[in-house]
Structure formats: structure tokens, C-alpha cells
């Protein structure tokens, strides 16, 4: 990852390349489902846990990792979510708590009282990045629940928090309103990923509007629908 997102002739790698590994957070779940199967050995299981423990430690202590954890936009959100996921799989509860403890401050820093996320609104695909950062927050919120930290309903004295951010974004994701910020290509409303954050929020808030928004999304793939069903089970 020292060479992540390298640009030939410009750099040999940069810290923002660490966001590319966020999809690895599904690997521990996949491995765990195989536990007890003939397809999974104790050696592979323990080796995988050690790998993720090592990666979480490197992420927390390397120059690149520290820079990402201190980022003030979606990179910081996803850095904390990644480290928390990998540490949880490795059995490192202290690191999970460390990341969860940072989450309320991050939501206060990144979310305005009206629910907007200024760092994401600067992007040329502002709606996509607004949802993308919300998705990172939902991953943190799920993990924080395990150690009795309620990020779902955390609110600062001036009203900043995850719920107000969802309330702002929901009508735009559900195509009930026209997006008033920059979006140089059509929002990925047909992409399965939009539904992930909505399903997490539907479960957390018990609010039918989120399931209604999922139903309004066009073109969810069969794989995406199965994945959403798994999110209910989890």
C-alpha cells in the first residue's frame, strides 16, 4: 500500500491510496462463514486473522495510515471504519473502541447542523460522495454498537450528527428532489452501494422512508438484493 494510487512521473504512492482496501472489510465475514467447513483449515483461519491484525496495526502507525485517519473527509471516515473492521476480526477490542471513540467527533466535524457534508459537496460528484461518506459512517456505527457507543443517534449541542445527515440526503437519493449541488454525471442511483447505507439506516432507525427509498432505486442487481437481505440478517 506504500505504492497505492501511484502516478508515474509524479509520485511512487500516496496515502489516499489506502481507501482502495475498504472492500477488504468483507473478507473476514466471508472467511468466518467458512469456519468449520472442510474448505477452511485452522492454519488459514489463524493466518488470516494475523494478516488483518498486522494491517490494522500498520494502518494505525504508518505515516500513510496516520494521514488517512486524520483526513477531514470521507477518507478519514473510511480509514477509521477499515481499522475497526480489521481489528474486530483480529480480536483487538481496544483498537475497535479507539476508532469508535473517534466517530462522534468525526461526525461533528464533517456534518453541519442542516445535515450537509461540506467536504463532500466540494466534489464534482457531490451526491455520490455524500452517500459514500454516509456509508462509511454506517459501518462505524454498526461496529460502535458492539461496544455500546450509539453513533446512530449521537447529536452535538448544535444538532450535528448522522441522523440529520441522512434526513438531508434521503430525498435526493430517493429522487424526490433535484440535487442542487455539482454532479457532472448521473448519480449512481442504480448502483447496489446506495442501497447499503439505506438498509443500515432502515434497520437502525426503524423508519419506513429508508425502505421506500430502496424501492425507488432502479436496476438493483440480483447480487445486490441478496446482499441487502444479508444486511437484515446481520
mmCIF file of C-alpha atoms in Angstrom:
data_model
loop_
_atom_site.group_PDB
_atom_site.id
_atom_site.type_symbol
_atom_site.label_atom_id
_atom_site.label_comp_id
_atom_site.label_asym_id
_atom_site.label_seq_id
_atom_site.Cartn_x
_atom_site.Cartn_y
_atom_site.Cartn_z
ATOM 1 C CA UNK A 1 0.000 0.000 0.000
ATOM 2 C CA UNK A 2 3.016 2.276 0.059
ATOM 3 C CA UNK A 3 2.556 2.343 -3.709
ATOM 4 C CA UNK A 4 -1.232 2.786 -3.710
ATOM 5 C CA UNK A 5 -2.550 5.259 -6.273
ATOM 6 C CA UNK A 6 0.945 5.969 -7.544
ATOM 7 C CA UNK A 7 1.212 8.321 -10.522
ATOM 8 C CA UNK A 8 4.101 7.568 -12.890
ATOM 9 C CA UNK A 9 6.453 10.517 -13.056
ATOM 10 C CA UNK A 10 4.680 12.276 -10.162
ATOM 11 C CA UNK A 11 4.866 10.060 -7.078
ATOM 12 C CA UNK A 12 5.554 6.482 -6.036
ATOM 13 C CA UNK A 13 2.400 6.231 -3.968
ATOM 14 C CA UNK A 14 0.219 8.372 -1.731
ATOM 15 C CA UNK A 15 -1.759 7.967 1.460
ATOM 16 C CA UNK A 16 -5.148 8.345 -0.198
ATOM 17 C CA UNK A 17 -4.486 5.020 -1.919
ATOM 18 C CA UNK A 18 -5.366 3.271 1.355
ATOM 19 C CA UNK A 19 -9.043 3.851 0.661
ATOM 20 C CA UNK A 20 -8.766 1.242 -2.087
ATOM 21 C CA UNK A 21 -8.643 -1.552 0.520
ATOM 22 C CA UNK A 22 -12.011 -0.698 2.060
ATOM 23 C CA UNK A 23 -13.588 -3.658 0.241
ATOM 24 C CA UNK A 24 -11.336 -5.987 2.229
ATOM 25 C CA UNK A 25 -13.696 -5.470 5.156
ATOM 26 C CA UNK A 26 -15.971 -8.146 3.646
ATOM 27 C CA UNK A 27 -13.201 -10.740 3.605
ATOM 28 C CA UNK A 28 -13.333 -11.543 7.360
ATOM 29 C CA UNK A 29 -17.082 -12.156 7.086
ATOM 30 C CA UNK A 30 -16.530 -14.490 4.136
ATOM 31 C CA UNK A 31 -13.773 -16.390 5.936
ATOM 32 C CA UNK A 32 -15.862 -16.680 9.101
ATOM 33 C CA UNK A 33 -18.739 -18.224 7.150
ATOM 34 C CA UNK A 34 -16.351 -20.974 6.097
ATOM 35 C CA UNK A 35 -15.264 -21.789 9.649
ATOM 36 C CA UNK A 36 -15.897 -25.444 10.338
ATOM 37 C CA UNK A 37 -16.008 -26.263 6.648
ATOM 38 C CA UNK A 38 -13.583 -28.678 5.053
ATOM 39 C CA UNK A 39 -12.693 -25.790 2.736
ATOM 40 C CA UNK A 40 -11.174 -23.827 5.638
ATOM 41 C CA UNK A 41 -8.253 -25.019 7.761
ATOM 42 C CA UNK A 42 -7.240 -23.737 11.184
ATOM 43 C CA UNK A 43 -3.932 -22.651 9.663
ATOM 44 C CA UNK A 44 -5.592 -20.464 7.046
ATOM 45 C CA UNK A 45 -8.040 -19.061 9.605
ATOM 46 C CA UNK A 46 -5.332 -18.082 12.077
ATOM 47 C CA UNK A 47 -3.125 -16.756 9.296
ATOM 48 C CA UNK A 48 -5.927 -14.535 8.011
ATOM 49 C CA UNK A 49 -6.551 -13.128 11.484
ATOM 50 C CA UNK A 50 -2.865 -12.378 11.889
ATOM 51 C CA UNK A 51 -2.759 -10.663 8.492
ATOM 52 C CA UNK A 52 -5.646 -8.374 9.384
ATOM 53 C CA UNK A 53 -4.144 -7.701 12.817
ATOM 54 C CA UNK A 54 -0.893 -6.694 11.127
ATOM 55 C CA UNK A 55 -2.663 -4.499 8.600
ATOM 56 C CA UNK A 56 -4.716 -2.727 11.287
ATOM 57 C CA UNK A 57 -1.528 -2.073 13.261
ATOM 58 C CA UNK A 58 0.302 -0.793 10.184
ATOM 59 C CA UNK A 59 -2.672 1.409 9.294
ATOM 60 C CA UNK A 60 -2.637 2.953 12.784
ATOM 61 C CA UNK A 61 1.113 3.548 12.960
ATOM 62 C CA UNK A 62 2.419 4.204 9.427
ATOM 63 C CA UNK A 63 2.781 7.730 8.037
ATOM 64 C CA UNK A 64 0.269 6.968 5.292
ATOM 65 C CA UNK A 65 -2.215 5.429 7.704
ATOM 66 C CA UNK A 66 -1.986 8.249 10.227
ATOM 67 C CA UNK A 67 -2.515 10.789 7.441
ATOM 68 C CA UNK A 68 -5.654 8.974 6.299
ATOM 69 C CA UNK A 69 -7.007 8.645 9.834
ATOM 70 C CA UNK A 70 -6.588 12.400 10.227
ATOM 71 C CA UNK A 71 -8.273 13.246 6.911
ATOM 72 C CA UNK A 72 -11.305 15.507 7.326
ATOM 73 C CA UNK A 73 -13.414 13.999 4.546
ATOM 74 C CA UNK A 74 -14.610 10.512 3.545
ATOM 75 C CA UNK A 75 -11.019 9.238 3.566
ATOM 76 C CA UNK A 76 -10.882 9.691 7.337
ATOM 77 C CA UNK A 77 -14.279 8.080 7.853
ATOM 78 C CA UNK A 78 -13.346 5.037 5.826
ATOM 79 C CA UNK A 79 -9.903 4.818 7.423
ATOM 80 C CA UNK A 80 -11.498 4.514 10.850
ATOM 81 C CA UNK A 81 -14.056 2.021 9.560
ATOM 82 C CA UNK A 82 -11.344 -0.116 7.964
ATOM 83 C CA UNK A 83 -9.144 -0.207 11.048
ATOM 84 C CA UNK A 84 -12.140 -1.006 13.253
ATOM 85 C CA UNK A 85 -13.263 -3.857 10.988
ATOM 86 C CA UNK A 86 -9.843 -5.447 10.731
ATOM 87 C CA UNK A 87 -9.151 -5.074 14.452
ATOM 88 C CA UNK A 88 -12.547 -6.570 15.323
ATOM 89 C CA UNK A 89 -11.800 -9.629 13.238
ATOM 90 C CA UNK A 90 -8.398 -9.968 14.872
ATOM 91 C CA UNK A 91 -9.932 -9.782 18.357
ATOM 92 C CA UNK A 92 -8.375 -6.399 19.176
ATOM 93 C CA UNK A 93 -11.202 -4.776 21.102
ATOM 94 C CA UNK A 94 -9.057 -1.876 22.282
ATOM 95 C CA UNK A 95 -8.491 -0.681 18.728
ATOM 96 C CA UNK A 96 -12.179 -1.069 17.887
ATOM 97 C CA UNK A 97 -13.024 1.165 20.850
ATOM 98 C CA UNK A 98 -10.336 3.630 19.851
ATOM 99 C CA UNK A 99 -11.887 4.022 16.405
ATOM 100 C CA UNK A 100 -15.433 4.120 17.780
ATOM 101 C CA UNK A 101 -14.434 6.803 20.294
ATOM 102 C CA UNK A 102 -13.263 8.969 17.397
ATOM 103 C CA UNK A 103 -16.529 8.628 15.480
ATOM 104 C CA UNK A 104 -18.708 11.158 17.360
ATOM 105 C CA UNK A 105 -16.042 13.822 16.926
ATOM 106 C CA UNK A 106 -15.755 12.968 13.252
ATOM 107 C CA UNK A 107 -19.495 13.312 12.667
ATOM 108 C CA UNK A 108 -19.423 16.664 14.470
ATOM 109 C CA UNK A 109 -16.518 17.798 12.287
ATOM 110 C CA UNK A 110 -17.894 16.632 8.949
ATOM 111 C CA UNK A 111 -21.650 17.213 9.261
ATOM 112 C CA UNK A 112 -23.316 20.614 9.506
ATOM 113 C CA UNK A 113 -26.461 21.237 11.610
ATOM 114 C CA UNK A 114 -28.525 21.232 8.401
ATOM 115 C CA UNK A 115 -27.209 17.766 7.511
ATOM 116 C CA UNK A 116 -24.895 18.809 4.690
ATOM 117 C CA UNK A 117 -21.338 17.490 4.441
ATOM 118 C CA UNK A 118 -19.241 20.407 3.127
ATOM 119 C CA UNK A 119 -16.135 18.345 2.337
ATOM 120 C CA UNK A 120 -18.167 16.049 0.107
ATOM 121 C CA UNK A 121 -20.152 18.861 -1.508
ATOM 122 C CA UNK A 122 -16.885 20.201 -2.922
ATOM 123 C CA UNK A 123 -16.630 17.193 -5.198
ATOM 124 C CA UNK A 124 -17.754 17.142 -8.821
ATOM 125 C CA UNK A 125 -19.892 14.111 -7.930
ATOM 126 C CA UNK A 126 -21.238 15.586 -4.736
ATOM 127 C CA UNK A 127 -24.261 13.313 -4.291
ATOM 128 C CA UNK A 128 -22.192 10.178 -4.777
ATOM 129 C CA UNK A 129 -19.642 11.337 -2.226
ATOM 130 C CA UNK A 130 -22.332 12.455 0.218
ATOM 131 C CA UNK A 131 -23.767 8.936 0.195
ATOM 132 C CA UNK A 132 -20.302 7.345 0.170
ATOM 133 C CA UNK A 133 -19.336 9.125 3.379
ATOM 134 C CA UNK A 134 -22.685 8.236 4.960
ATOM 135 C CA UNK A 135 -21.983 4.609 4.114
ATOM 136 C CA UNK A 136 -18.653 4.836 5.925
ATOM 137 C CA UNK A 137 -20.418 6.268 8.964
ATOM 138 C CA UNK A 138 -22.932 3.424 8.943
ATOM 139 C CA UNK A 139 -20.078 0.895 9.019
ATOM 140 C CA UNK A 140 -18.591 2.689 12.022
ATOM 141 C CA UNK A 141 -21.995 2.884 13.693
ATOM 142 C CA UNK A 142 -22.572 -0.862 13.385
ATOM 143 C CA UNK A 143 -19.206 -1.620 14.975
ATOM 144 C CA UNK A 144 -19.650 1.059 17.663
ATOM 145 C CA UNK A 145 -22.924 -0.580 18.710
ATOM 146 C CA UNK A 146 -20.961 -3.646 19.776
ATOM 147 C CA UNK A 147 -19.203 -1.582 22.466
ATOM 148 C CA UNK A 148 -22.263 0.435 23.494
ATOM 149 C CA UNK A 149 -21.457 3.622 21.582
ATOM 150 C CA UNK A 150 -24.551 4.972 19.805
ATOM 151 C CA UNK A 151 -23.299 6.823 16.741
ATOM 152 C CA UNK A 152 -26.684 6.469 15.037
ATOM 153 C CA UNK A 153 -28.341 8.939 17.396
ATOM 154 C CA UNK A 154 -25.352 10.960 18.568
ATOM 155 C CA UNK A 155 -26.010 14.687 18.203
ATOM 156 C CA UNK A 156 -23.882 17.677 19.130
ATOM 157 C CA UNK A 157 -25.456 20.565 21.074
ATOM 158 C CA UNK A 158 -25.898 22.447 17.767
ATOM 159 C CA UNK A 159 -27.572 19.484 16.038
ATOM 160 C CA UNK A 160 -24.791 17.786 14.066
ATOM 161 C CA UNK A 161 -24.985 14.035 13.677
ATOM 162 C CA UNK A 162 -25.595 11.046 11.450
ATOM 163 C CA UNK A 163 -29.404 11.172 11.586
ATOM 164 C CA UNK A 164 -29.643 14.747 10.348
ATOM 165 C CA UNK A 165 -27.182 13.898 7.568
ATOM 166 C CA UNK A 166 -29.451 11.063 6.436
ATOM 167 C CA UNK A 167 -32.526 13.285 6.669
ATOM 168 C CA UNK A 168 -30.828 15.789 4.367
ATOM 169 C CA UNK A 169 -29.637 13.258 1.790
ATOM 170 C CA UNK A 170 -32.616 10.890 1.700
ATOM 171 C CA UNK A 171 -34.966 12.814 -0.631
ATOM 172 C CA UNK A 172 -32.171 13.320 -3.152
ATOM 173 C CA UNK A 173 -31.108 9.682 -3.120
ATOM 174 C CA UNK A 174 -34.760 8.654 -3.497
ATOM 175 C CA UNK A 175 -35.160 11.056 -6.438
ATOM 176 C CA UNK A 176 -37.849 13.032 -4.643
ATOM 177 C CA UNK A 177 -35.858 16.250 -5.095
ATOM 178 C CA UNK A 178 -33.400 17.579 -7.653
ATOM 179 C CA UNK A 179 -29.830 17.669 -6.350
ATOM 180 C CA UNK A 180 -28.781 21.337 -6.023
ATOM 181 C CA UNK A 181 -25.023 20.768 -5.951
ATOM 182 C CA UNK A 182 -22.456 19.759 -8.546
ATOM 183 C CA UNK A 183 -22.932 16.344 -10.158
ATOM 184 C CA UNK A 184 -21.140 16.162 -13.500
ATOM 185 C CA UNK A 185 -22.549 12.742 -14.385
ATOM 186 C CA UNK A 186 -25.758 10.994 -13.304
ATOM 187 C CA UNK A 187 -25.700 9.797 -9.711
ATOM 188 C CA UNK A 188 -25.162 6.083 -9.276
ATOM 189 C CA UNK A 189 -28.714 5.539 -8.074
ATOM 190 C CA UNK A 190 -28.795 2.228 -9.889
ATOM 191 C CA UNK A 191 -25.714 1.007 -8.089
ATOM 192 C CA UNK A 192 -26.159 -1.513 -5.296
ATOM 193 C CA UNK A 193 -23.964 0.520 -2.966
ATOM 194 C CA UNK A 194 -26.558 3.275 -2.491
ATOM 195 C CA UNK A 195 -28.935 0.728 -1.041
ATOM 196 C CA UNK A 196 -26.392 -0.459 1.533
ATOM 197 C CA UNK A 197 -26.426 2.736 3.589
ATOM 198 C CA UNK A 198 -30.212 2.966 3.297
ATOM 199 C CA UNK A 199 -30.690 -0.597 4.553
ATOM 200 C CA UNK A 200 -28.372 0.016 7.503
ATOM 201 C CA UNK A 201 -30.304 3.184 8.353
ATOM 202 C CA UNK A 202 -33.673 1.462 7.932
ATOM 203 C CA UNK A 203 -32.624 -1.122 10.493
ATOM 204 C CA UNK A 204 -31.171 1.415 12.919
ATOM 205 C CA UNK A 205 -33.985 3.970 12.800
ATOM 206 C CA UNK A 206 -36.996 1.740 12.117
ATOM 207 C CA UNK A 207 -38.144 4.376 9.643
ATOM 208 C CA UNK A 208 -40.121 3.198 6.582
ATOM 209 C CA UNK A 209 -38.806 6.072 4.470
ATOM 210 C CA UNK A 210 -35.484 4.287 4.032
ATOM 211 C CA UNK A 211 -37.054 1.110 2.660
ATOM 212 C CA UNK A 212 -39.243 3.264 0.411
ATOM 213 C CA UNK A 213 -36.081 4.907 -0.913
ATOM 214 C CA UNK A 214 -34.539 1.497 -1.622
ATOM 215 C CA UNK A 215 -37.661 0.525 -3.551
ATOM 216 C CA UNK A 216 -37.279 3.708 -5.623
ATOM 217 C CA UNK A 217 -33.780 2.726 -6.748
ATOM 218 C CA UNK A 218 -33.716 1.348 -10.280
ATOM 219 C CA UNK A 219 -31.782 -1.622 -11.521
ATOM 220 C CA UNK A 220 -30.509 -3.274 -8.348
ATOM 221 C CA UNK A 221 -28.677 -6.432 -9.370
ATOM 222 C CA UNK A 222 -29.647 -9.880 -8.099
ATOM 223 C CA UNK A 223 -26.381 -9.961 -6.166
ATOM 224 C CA UNK A 224 -27.208 -6.588 -4.650
ATOM 225 C CA UNK A 225 -30.621 -7.788 -3.495
ATOM 226 C CA UNK A 226 -29.130 -10.876 -1.845
ATOM 227 C CA UNK A 227 -26.556 -8.662 -0.141
ATOM 228 C CA UNK A 228 -29.295 -6.401 1.209
ATOM 229 C CA UNK A 229 -31.094 -9.438 2.630
ATOM 230 C CA UNK A 230 -27.873 -10.411 4.387
ATOM 231 C CA UNK A 231 -27.682 -6.923 5.905
ATOM 232 C CA UNK A 232 -31.082 -7.546 7.502
ATOM 233 C CA UNK A 233 -29.831 -10.858 8.905
ATOM 234 C CA UNK A 234 -26.698 -9.251 10.296
#
